[in-house]
Amino acid sequence: MTDLLWILLTLQIAMGAFDTLVHHELTERLAWKPSQEGELRLHGVRNLIYAGLFLLIGWAEPRGALAIAVLVLLAIEVVITLTDFVEEDRTRRLPATERVTHTLLAVNYGAILALLTPSLLVWSAEPAGLVTVSHGGWSLLATAAAAGVAVFGVRDLLASARSERLVQPDPTLMGHELSGRRRVLVTGATGFIGRRLIAALVGAGHEVTALVRNPKTADLPTPLRIVTDLNQLADDERIDAVVNLAGEPISDGLWTLTKRRRILRSRLKMTRDVRRLIDRLRIRPEVLVSGSAIGWYGLHGDEVLDETGPANACFSHRLCHAWEQAALRTQALGLRVVTVRIGLVLGAEGGMLSRLLTPFEFGLGGPMGSGRQWMSWIALDDCVRLILHAVEDPRVSGPMNATAPGPVTSRAFSSALGRALSRPSLLAAPALPLRLALGDFADELLLGGQRVLPGQALATGFRFRHPDIDSALRAIVGARPRRTTGAGTAE
């Protein structure tokens, strides 16, 4: 084992770690995509092969049949990698950085094989056995790498096994909750909520027009019509309802002054564009359902809030207030307007929960700060159903809280997620570093909160499929059904 070979192995370990953590975990979140069952299985087997090879190379020299076995494992790894390339291209669109990383990994692995294979061939001619060796720091590096890939290998195999339990219910059933055959315009169609809403409407046979920025990357279910500008819609267009969810993401970066302006301007501009469209239509829609958020209330500690609750000043309130006022001005055009104050939307495909799943799955999760702040949440499908309820029920008007009837504290939320994943949830994120790093973003979205109840939804007869946090999280993470005893109680 030469220093050059160890350097190449170190590069392979570093690039593999980058690919796994940045692409597979943080960007693509492969472990939570049921479509990637085959890819996860390949990753799991390959990582376990790597774990064995790293340990062997770090502390021993195989001789005889064992050296031949190592050569076979190296060949199997090549076959698995080639199969993985095909599986990835078949099931998902790889970002450019991942393709470049895969190319570098393949080239580097070829160089490793060129250096390692001659030694293995020489050792294969000797009597079978293992010669114990130590390469100092290189051996320790190999051991650490073996432990890391073994952990991810086991996790990927377990994730592959649970993939079928992650499949979402058919969205068509939600779309059928909207009576008749409606013509619906949706802005923000490619967002976390918008995409699921589109699937529900299209699946149920409604006529959907989706406003998107880039039709080539929209990847929305068909049949539907896609427009990139509301001016593409003619004055005689027939639209029964408009659902306006478009806006700059609020939780994907620091709240700098520039970021705050983009967040506000994007929402106000789109809402004004929607109002101008409705104003020029010869036959106006019956209803506008426009997005907002429970940030409208500001920070209230333990106070219970419904739609009649007061507001405390902060950036979230100023943003939501301006957004709602822009939407409510459309009432002057003679249609019903609902501003949906959306809480923490739970789903494995997006939102805050999707960022928490990996650390919690590895036992590294816990509450934010003290854990006493309230989290008013709603399951993704309940949020979509509530938007459809706002379209359907003429009694719904003005602000409507899109939150489940059982808000929980951050500590209770963490405990519930830990239970759903069968993991501990003891590692709290200290408040001070979060405040220092994220400023108002941390205070308003992570360390503060609101205890919000869905007053108007309940008053108009809406029924939640997931009213409590345990049932919602267990469904999202694909937890196995609880066994029941003879008395009918869960174990």
Coordinates of C-alpha atoms in Angstrom, one line a residue:
M1 CA 0.0 0.0 0.0
T2 CA 1.8 3.1 -1.3
D3 CA 1.2 6.7 -0.1
L4 CA -0.2 7.4 -3.6
L5 CA -2.8 4.7 -3.2
W6 CA -3.8 6.1 0.2
I7 CA -4.1 9.6 -1.2
L8 CA -6.4 8.3 -3.9
L9 CA -8.4 6.4 -1.3
T10 CA -8.7 9.5 0.8
L11 CA -10.0 11.4 -2.2
Q12 CA -12.5 8.7 -2.9
I13 CA -13.7 8.8 0.7
A14 CA -14.0 12.6 0.7
M15 CA -15.9 12.7 -2.7
G16 CA -18.1 9.8 -1.6
A17 CA -19.0 11.6 1.6
F18 CA -19.7 14.8 -0.3
D19 CA -22.0 13.0 -2.7
T20 CA -23.8 11.2 0.1
L21 CA -24.3 14.1 2.4
V22 CA -24.9 17.0 -0.1
H23 CA -26.7 15.2 -2.9
H24 CA -28.3 12.1 -1.5
E25 CA -29.3 13.5 1.9
L26 CA -29.6 17.3 1.8
T27 CA -30.5 18.0 -1.8
E28 CA -32.4 14.9 -3.0
R29 CA -33.4 13.3 0.3
L30 CA -33.4 9.9 -1.4
A31 CA -34.3 8.0 1.8
W32 CA -37.7 9.6 1.8
K33 CA -38.6 9.1 -1.9
P34 CA -40.5 5.9 -2.5
S35 CA -39.5 6.1 -6.2
Q36 CA -35.8 5.5 -5.2
E37 CA -36.3 2.1 -3.6
G38 CA -34.0 0.4 -6.2
E39 CA -31.3 3.1 -5.9
L40 CA -31.3 2.9 -2.1
R41 CA -30.9 -0.8 -2.2
L42 CA -27.9 -0.5 -4.6
H43 CA -26.4 2.2 -2.3
G44 CA -26.8 0.1 0.7
V45 CA -25.1 -3.0 -0.7
R46 CA -22.3 -0.9 -2.2
N47 CA -21.7 0.9 1.1
L48 CA -21.4 -2.3 3.0
I49 CA -18.9 -3.6 0.5
Y50 CA -16.9 -0.4 1.0
A51 CA -17.1 -0.9 4.7
G52 CA -15.5 -4.3 4.5
L53 CA -12.9 -3.3 2.0
F54 CA -11.8 -0.2 4.0
L55 CA -11.4 -2.3 7.1
L56 CA -9.5 -5.0 5.3
I57 CA -7.2 -2.6 3.5
G58 CA -6.6 -0.6 6.6
W59 CA -5.4 -3.5 8.8
A60 CA -4.6 -6.5 6.7
E61 CA -3.2 -7.9 3.5
P62 CA -5.3 -10.7 2.1
R63 CA -3.5 -13.7 0.6
G64 CA -4.5 -16.6 -1.6
A65 CA -8.3 -17.1 -1.9
L66 CA -9.0 -14.1 0.2
A67 CA -7.1 -11.9 -2.2
I68 CA -9.2 -13.4 -5.0
A69 CA -12.4 -12.7 -3.0
V70 CA -11.3 -9.0 -2.7
L71 CA -10.9 -8.8 -6.5
V72 CA -14.4 -10.3 -6.9
L73 CA -15.8 -7.7 -4.5
L74 CA -14.1 -4.9 -6.4
A75 CA -15.6 -6.2 -9.6
I76 CA -19.0 -6.5 -8.0
E77 CA -18.7 -2.8 -6.9
V78 CA -18.1 -1.8 -10.5
V79 CA -21.2 -3.7 -11.6
I80 CA -23.3 -2.1 -8.8
T81 CA -22.1 1.4 -9.8
L82 CA -22.9 0.9 -13.4
T83 CA -26.4 -0.4 -12.5
D84 CA -26.8 2.6 -10.2
F85 CA -26.0 5.0 -13.0
V86 CA -28.8 3.4 -15.1
E87 CA -31.3 3.4 -12.1
E88 CA -30.6 7.1 -11.3
D89 CA -31.1 8.2 -14.9
R90 CA -34.3 6.1 -15.0
T91 CA -35.9 7.5 -11.8
R92 CA -34.7 11.0 -11.3
R93 CA -33.1 14.1 -12.8
L94 CA -29.6 14.4 -11.5
P95 CA -28.2 17.9 -10.8
A96 CA -25.1 18.8 -12.7
T97 CA -22.9 18.8 -9.6
E98 CA -23.9 15.2 -8.9
R99 CA -23.0 14.1 -12.4
V100 CA -19.6 15.7 -12.1
T101 CA -19.0 14.1 -8.7
H102 CA -19.9 10.7 -10.1
T103 CA -17.5 11.2 -13.0
L104 CA -14.7 12.1 -10.7
L105 CA -15.5 9.1 -8.4
A106 CA -15.4 6.7 -11.4
V107 CA -12.1 8.1 -12.7
N108 CA -10.5 8.0 -9.2
Y109 CA -11.8 4.5 -8.6
G110 CA -10.2 3.4 -11.9
A111 CA -6.9 4.7 -10.7
I112 CA -7.3 2.9 -7.4
L113 CA -8.0 -0.4 -9.2
A114 CA -4.9 0.2 -11.4
L115 CA -2.7 0.5 -8.3
L116 CA -4.3 -2.1 -6.1
T117 CA -5.0 -5.0 -8.6
P118 CA -1.3 -5.9 -9.2
S119 CA -0.7 -6.4 -5.5
L120 CA -3.8 -8.5 -5.1
L121 CA -2.8 -10.7 -8.0
V122 CA 0.6 -11.3 -6.4
W123 CA -0.9 -12.0 -3.0
S124 CA -3.4 -14.4 -4.6
A125 CA -0.6 -16.8 -5.5
E126 CA 0.4 -17.2 -1.8
P127 CA -1.2 -19.5 0.8
A128 CA -4.6 -18.3 2.0
G129 CA -4.6 -16.1 5.1
L130 CA -4.6 -12.6 6.4
V131 CA -1.4 -10.7 7.3
T132 CA -2.0 -8.1 9.9
V133 CA -0.5 -4.7 9.2
S134 CA -0.8 -1.2 10.3
H135 CA -0.5 2.0 8.3
G136 CA -0.7 4.4 11.2
G137 CA -3.0 7.3 10.5
W138 CA -4.1 5.8 7.2
S139 CA -5.5 2.8 9.0
L140 CA -7.4 5.0 11.4
L141 CA -8.8 6.9 8.5
A142 CA -9.9 3.7 6.8
T143 CA -11.6 2.6 10.1
A144 CA -13.5 5.8 10.4
A145 CA -14.6 5.6 6.8
A146 CA -15.7 2.0 7.2
A147 CA -17.9 3.0 10.2
G148 CA -19.4 5.8 8.3
V149 CA -20.3 3.9 5.1
A150 CA -21.6 1.0 7.2
V151 CA -24.0 3.2 9.0
F152 CA -25.3 4.7 5.8
G153 CA -25.4 1.3 4.1
V154 CA -27.6 -0.2 6.8
R155 CA -29.8 2.9 6.8
D156 CA -30.2 2.8 3.0
L157 CA -31.3 -0.8 3.1
L158 CA -33.8 -0.1 5.8
A159 CA -35.0 2.9 3.9
S160 CA -35.4 0.8 0.8
A161 CA -37.5 -1.7 2.8
R162 CA -39.9 1.0 4.0
S163 CA -40.3 2.7 0.6
E164 CA -43.6 1.1 -0.1
R165 CA -45.0 2.5 3.1
L166 CA -44.1 6.0 2.1
V167 CA -46.4 6.1 -0.9
Q168 CA -48.9 8.9 -0.5
P169 CA -52.7 8.2 -0.8
D170 CA -54.2 8.8 -4.1
P171 CA -54.8 12.6 -4.4
T172 CA -57.8 12.0 -6.7
L173 CA -60.0 11.4 -3.6
M174 CA -59.2 14.9 -2.3
G175 CA -60.0 16.4 -5.7
H176 CA -63.4 14.7 -5.6
E177 CA -64.3 16.7 -2.5
L178 CA -64.7 19.6 -4.9
S179 CA -68.2 19.2 -6.5
G180 CA -68.8 19.3 -10.2
R181 CA -66.1 19.9 -12.7
R182 CA -64.4 23.2 -11.9
R183 CA -62.0 25.4 -13.8
V184 CA -59.3 26.4 -11.4
L185 CA -56.2 28.7 -11.8
V186 CA -53.3 27.9 -9.5
T187 CA -50.3 30.1 -8.9
G188 CA -47.3 28.7 -7.1
A189 CA -48.2 25.4 -8.8
T190 CA -44.7 23.8 -8.4
G191 CA -44.4 24.5 -4.7
F192 CA -44.7 22.0 -1.9
I193 CA -48.5 22.6 -1.4
G194 CA -49.2 23.6 -5.0
R195 CA -47.9 20.4 -6.5
R196 CA -50.1 18.3 -4.3
L197 CA -53.1 20.5 -5.0
I198 CA -52.6 20.2 -8.7
A199 CA -52.4 16.4 -8.4
A200 CA -55.7 16.4 -6.5
L201 CA -57.5 18.6 -9.0
V202 CA -56.1 16.9 -12.2
G203 CA -56.7 13.5 -10.8
A204 CA -60.4 14.3 -10.1
G205 CA -60.9 15.6 -13.6
H206 CA -61.1 19.4 -12.9
E207 CA -59.8 21.8 -15.6
V208 CA -56.5 23.2 -14.2
T209 CA -54.4 26.1 -15.4
A210 CA -51.1 26.3 -13.7
L211 CA -48.9 29.4 -13.6
V212 CA -45.2 28.3 -13.6
R213 CA -41.9 30.0 -14.3
N214 CA -40.3 27.2 -16.3
P215 CA -42.5 24.7 -18.0
K216 CA -39.6 22.4 -18.9
T217 CA -38.9 21.7 -15.2
A218 CA -42.4 21.9 -13.9
D219 CA -43.0 18.1 -13.9
L220 CA -46.7 18.4 -13.1
P221 CA -49.4 15.8 -13.7
T222 CA -51.4 16.0 -16.9
P223 CA -53.8 16.9 -18.4
L224 CA -53.5 20.6 -17.5
R225 CA -52.7 23.9 -19.2
I226 CA -49.5 25.7 -18.3
V227 CA -48.9 29.4 -18.6
T228 CA -45.9 31.5 -17.7
D229 CA -47.7 34.8 -17.5
L230 CA -51.3 35.7 -16.6
N231 CA -51.5 38.0 -19.6
Q232 CA -51.6 34.8 -21.7
L233 CA -55.2 34.3 -20.5
A234 CA -57.8 35.9 -22.7
D235 CA -60.5 38.2 -21.4
D236 CA -63.2 35.6 -22.2
E237 CA -61.4 32.9 -20.2
R238 CA -63.8 30.9 -17.9
I239 CA -62.3 30.4 -14.4
D240 CA -64.4 29.3 -11.5
A241 CA -61.8 29.7 -8.8
V242 CA -58.3 31.1 -8.3
V243 CA -55.8 29.7 -5.8
N244 CA -52.9 32.0 -5.3
L245 CA -49.9 30.4 -3.5
A246 CA -47.0 32.0 -5.3
G247 CA -44.2 33.8 -3.5
E248 CA -40.5 33.8 -2.7
P249 CA -39.6 31.0 -0.3
I250 CA -39.5 32.4 3.2
S251 CA -37.3 29.8 5.0
D252 CA -34.5 29.1 2.5
G253 CA -32.0 31.7 3.7
L254 CA -31.1 34.6 6.1
W255 CA -33.6 37.4 6.4
T256 CA -31.4 40.1 5.0
L257 CA -32.9 43.4 4.0
T258 CA -32.7 42.3 0.3
K259 CA -34.3 38.9 1.1
R260 CA -37.1 40.5 3.0
R261 CA -37.9 42.8 0.1
R262 CA -37.9 39.9 -2.3
I263 CA -40.3 37.9 -0.1
L264 CA -42.7 40.9 0.2
R265 CA -42.5 42.1 -3.4
S266 CA -43.0 38.6 -4.9
R267 CA -46.3 38.1 -2.9
L268 CA -47.7 41.6 -3.5
K269 CA -46.8 41.6 -7.2
M270 CA -48.4 38.2 -7.9
T271 CA -51.5 39.1 -5.9
R272 CA -51.9 42.4 -7.8
D273 CA -51.4 40.5 -11.1
V274 CA -54.2 38.1 -10.0
R275 CA -56.4 41.1 -9.2
R276 CA -55.8 42.7 -12.6
L277 CA -56.6 39.4 -14.3
I278 CA -59.9 39.0 -12.4
D279 CA -60.7 42.7 -13.2
R280 CA -60.5 42.2 -16.9
L281 CA -62.3 38.8 -17.1
R282 CA -65.7 39.1 -18.6
I283 CA -67.0 36.4 -16.3
R284 CA -65.3 36.6 -13.0
P285 CA -64.4 33.7 -10.7
E286 CA -66.6 32.8 -7.8
V287 CA -63.8 32.8 -5.2
L288 CA -60.1 33.7 -4.7
V289 CA -58.3 31.6 -2.1
S290 CA -55.0 33.4 -1.4
G291 CA -52.1 32.3 0.7
S292 CA -51.0 33.7 4.0
A293 CA -49.5 32.3 7.2
I294 CA -50.0 32.1 10.9
G295 CA -47.1 34.5 11.2
W296 CA -49.9 37.1 10.8
Y297 CA -50.4 36.8 14.6
G298 CA -46.8 37.4 15.5
L299 CA -45.4 35.9 18.7
H300 CA -47.9 35.2 21.5
G301 CA -46.4 32.6 23.9
D302 CA -49.1 30.3 25.3
E303 CA -52.1 32.4 24.2
V304 CA -54.7 30.4 22.2
L305 CA -55.6 32.1 18.9
D306 CA -58.3 31.7 16.3
E307 CA -59.1 33.9 13.4
T308 CA -60.3 36.7 15.7
G309 CA -57.0 36.8 17.6
P310 CA -54.8 39.9 17.9
A311 CA -51.5 40.5 16.1
N312 CA -48.1 41.4 17.5
A313 CA -45.7 43.4 15.3
C314 CA -42.8 41.6 13.6
F315 CA -41.7 40.9 10.1
S316 CA -43.9 37.9 9.7
H317 CA -47.0 39.9 10.7
R318 CA -46.1 42.8 8.4
L319 CA -45.6 40.4 5.5
C320 CA -48.8 38.5 6.0
H321 CA -50.9 41.6 6.7
A322 CA -49.7 43.3 3.5
W323 CA -50.3 40.0 1.5
E324 CA -53.8 39.6 2.9
Q325 CA -54.8 43.2 2.3
A326 CA -53.7 42.9 -1.3
A327 CA -55.9 39.9 -1.7
L328 CA -58.9 41.3 0.2
R329 CA -59.0 44.3 -2.2
T330 CA -60.3 41.9 -4.8
Q331 CA -63.6 41.7 -2.9
A332 CA -64.5 45.0 -4.5
L333 CA -64.7 43.0 -7.8
G334 CA -67.7 41.0 -6.4
L335 CA -66.1 37.7 -5.5
R336 CA -65.6 35.8 -2.2
V337 CA -62.0 36.0 -0.9
V338 CA -60.4 33.6 1.6
T339 CA -57.0 34.2 3.0
V340 CA -55.6 30.9 4.2
R341 CA -53.3 31.4 7.2
I342 CA -51.1 28.3 6.8
G343 CA -49.2 26.8 9.7
L344 CA -46.3 24.4 9.6
V345 CA -47.1 22.0 6.8
L346 CA -45.9 18.4 7.4
G347 CA -44.7 16.2 4.6
A348 CA -41.6 14.2 3.7
E349 CA -41.4 15.9 0.3
G350 CA -40.8 19.5 1.5
G351 CA -41.1 22.0 4.2
M352 CA -39.3 22.1 7.6
L353 CA -40.1 18.4 8.4
S354 CA -38.2 17.2 5.4
R355 CA -35.0 18.9 6.7
L356 CA -35.5 17.3 10.2
L357 CA -35.9 13.7 9.0
T358 CA -32.3 12.9 8.4
P359 CA -30.9 14.1 11.7
F360 CA -33.8 12.6 13.6
E361 CA -33.3 9.3 11.8
F362 CA -29.7 9.1 12.9
G363 CA -30.7 9.9 16.5
L364 CA -29.4 13.5 16.4
G365 CA -32.8 15.4 16.7
G366 CA -34.4 17.3 19.5
P367 CA -36.4 20.4 20.2
M368 CA -35.4 24.0 19.3
G369 CA -34.2 26.1 22.2
S370 CA -36.3 25.6 25.3
G371 CA -38.8 23.4 23.5
R372 CA -41.7 25.3 25.1
Q373 CA -42.7 27.3 22.1
W374 CA -45.9 26.2 20.2
M375 CA -45.9 24.7 16.8
S376 CA -49.2 24.9 14.9
W377 CA -49.0 22.3 12.2
I378 CA -51.1 20.6 9.6
A379 CA -50.6 17.5 7.4
L380 CA -50.0 18.3 3.7
D381 CA -53.1 16.5 2.5
D382 CA -55.3 18.2 5.2
C383 CA -53.9 21.6 4.0
V384 CA -54.8 20.8 0.4
R385 CA -58.3 19.6 1.5
L386 CA -58.8 22.7 3.5
I387 CA -58.0 24.9 0.4
L388 CA -60.5 22.9 -1.6
H389 CA -63.0 23.3 1.3
A390 CA -62.5 27.1 1.0
V391 CA -63.3 26.9 -2.7
E392 CA -66.3 24.7 -2.2
D393 CA -68.1 26.1 0.9
P394 CA -69.6 29.6 0.4
R395 CA -69.7 30.1 4.1
V396 CA -65.9 30.3 4.2
S397 CA -64.7 33.9 3.9
G398 CA -61.9 36.1 5.1
P399 CA -59.1 34.7 7.2
M400 CA -59.1 30.9 7.7
N401 CA -56.4 29.1 9.8
A402 CA -55.0 26.1 8.1
T403 CA -53.8 24.3 11.2
A404 CA -54.7 21.0 12.9
P405 CA -56.8 21.3 16.0
G406 CA -54.0 19.9 18.2
P407 CA -51.0 22.3 18.2
V408 CA -48.0 21.0 20.2
T409 CA -44.9 22.4 21.8
S410 CA -41.5 22.0 20.1
R411 CA -40.6 19.4 22.7
A412 CA -43.8 17.4 22.2
F413 CA -43.3 17.6 18.4
S414 CA -39.7 16.3 18.7
S415 CA -40.9 13.5 21.0
A416 CA -43.6 12.5 18.5
L417 CA -41.2 12.5 15.6
G418 CA -38.7 10.4 17.6
R419 CA -41.5 7.9 18.4
A420 CA -42.6 7.7 14.8
L421 CA -39.0 6.9 13.8
S422 CA -38.2 4.8 16.9
R423 CA -35.3 7.1 17.7
P424 CA -34.3 9.2 20.7
S425 CA -35.0 13.0 20.4
L426 CA -32.8 14.4 23.2
L427 CA -30.4 16.7 21.4
A428 CA -31.9 20.2 21.7
A429 CA -30.6 22.9 19.5
P430 CA -29.4 25.8 21.8
A431 CA -31.2 29.1 21.3
L432 CA -28.2 31.4 21.5
P433 CA -26.3 30.0 18.5
L434 CA -29.5 30.0 16.4
R435 CA -30.1 33.6 17.3
L436 CA -26.5 34.6 16.5
A437 CA -26.6 32.8 13.2
L438 CA -30.1 33.5 11.9
G439 CA -31.3 36.6 13.8
D440 CA -35.1 37.3 13.4
F441 CA -35.5 34.2 11.3
A442 CA -34.7 32.1 14.4
D443 CA -36.8 34.1 16.7
E444 CA -39.9 34.1 14.6
L445 CA -39.8 30.7 12.8
L446 CA -37.7 28.4 15.1
L447 CA -37.7 29.7 18.7
G448 CA -41.0 31.5 18.8
G449 CA -44.5 30.4 17.7
Q450 CA -48.2 30.7 17.9
R451 CA -50.8 28.4 19.5
V452 CA -53.4 28.6 16.7
L453 CA -56.7 26.8 16.3
P454 CA -58.7 26.3 13.1
G455 CA -61.9 28.1 14.2
Q456 CA -63.5 28.8 10.8
A457 CA -62.6 25.3 9.4
L458 CA -64.3 23.6 12.4
A459 CA -67.3 25.9 12.4
T460 CA -68.0 25.1 8.7
G461 CA -67.8 21.3 9.3
F462 CA -64.3 20.5 8.0
R463 CA -63.0 17.1 9.3
F464 CA -59.3 16.6 9.6
R465 CA -57.8 13.2 8.6
H466 CA -54.9 13.8 10.9
P467 CA -56.0 15.9 13.9
D468 CA -53.2 14.7 16.2
I469 CA -49.4 14.9 15.7
D470 CA -48.7 11.2 16.3
S471 CA -51.0 9.9 13.6
A472 CA -49.7 12.5 11.1
L473 CA -46.0 11.8 11.7
R474 CA -46.4 8.0 11.7
A475 CA -48.2 8.2 8.3
I476 CA -45.6 10.6 6.9
V477 CA -42.5 8.5 7.9
G478 CA -44.0 5.2 7.0
A479 CA -44.0 3.8 10.5
R480 CA -45.2 0.2 10.7
P481 CA -48.7 -0.2 12.0
R482 CA -48.9 -0.6 15.7
R483 CA -49.7 -4.1 17.0
T484 CA -52.7 -4.4 19.2
T485 CA -53.3 -6.6 22.2
G486 CA -56.3 -8.8 22.7
A487 CA -57.9 -5.9 24.5
G488 CA -57.5 -3.7 21.4
T489 CA -54.8 -1.4 22.9
A490 CA -51.7 -0.6 20.9
E491 CA -48.3 -2.0 21.8

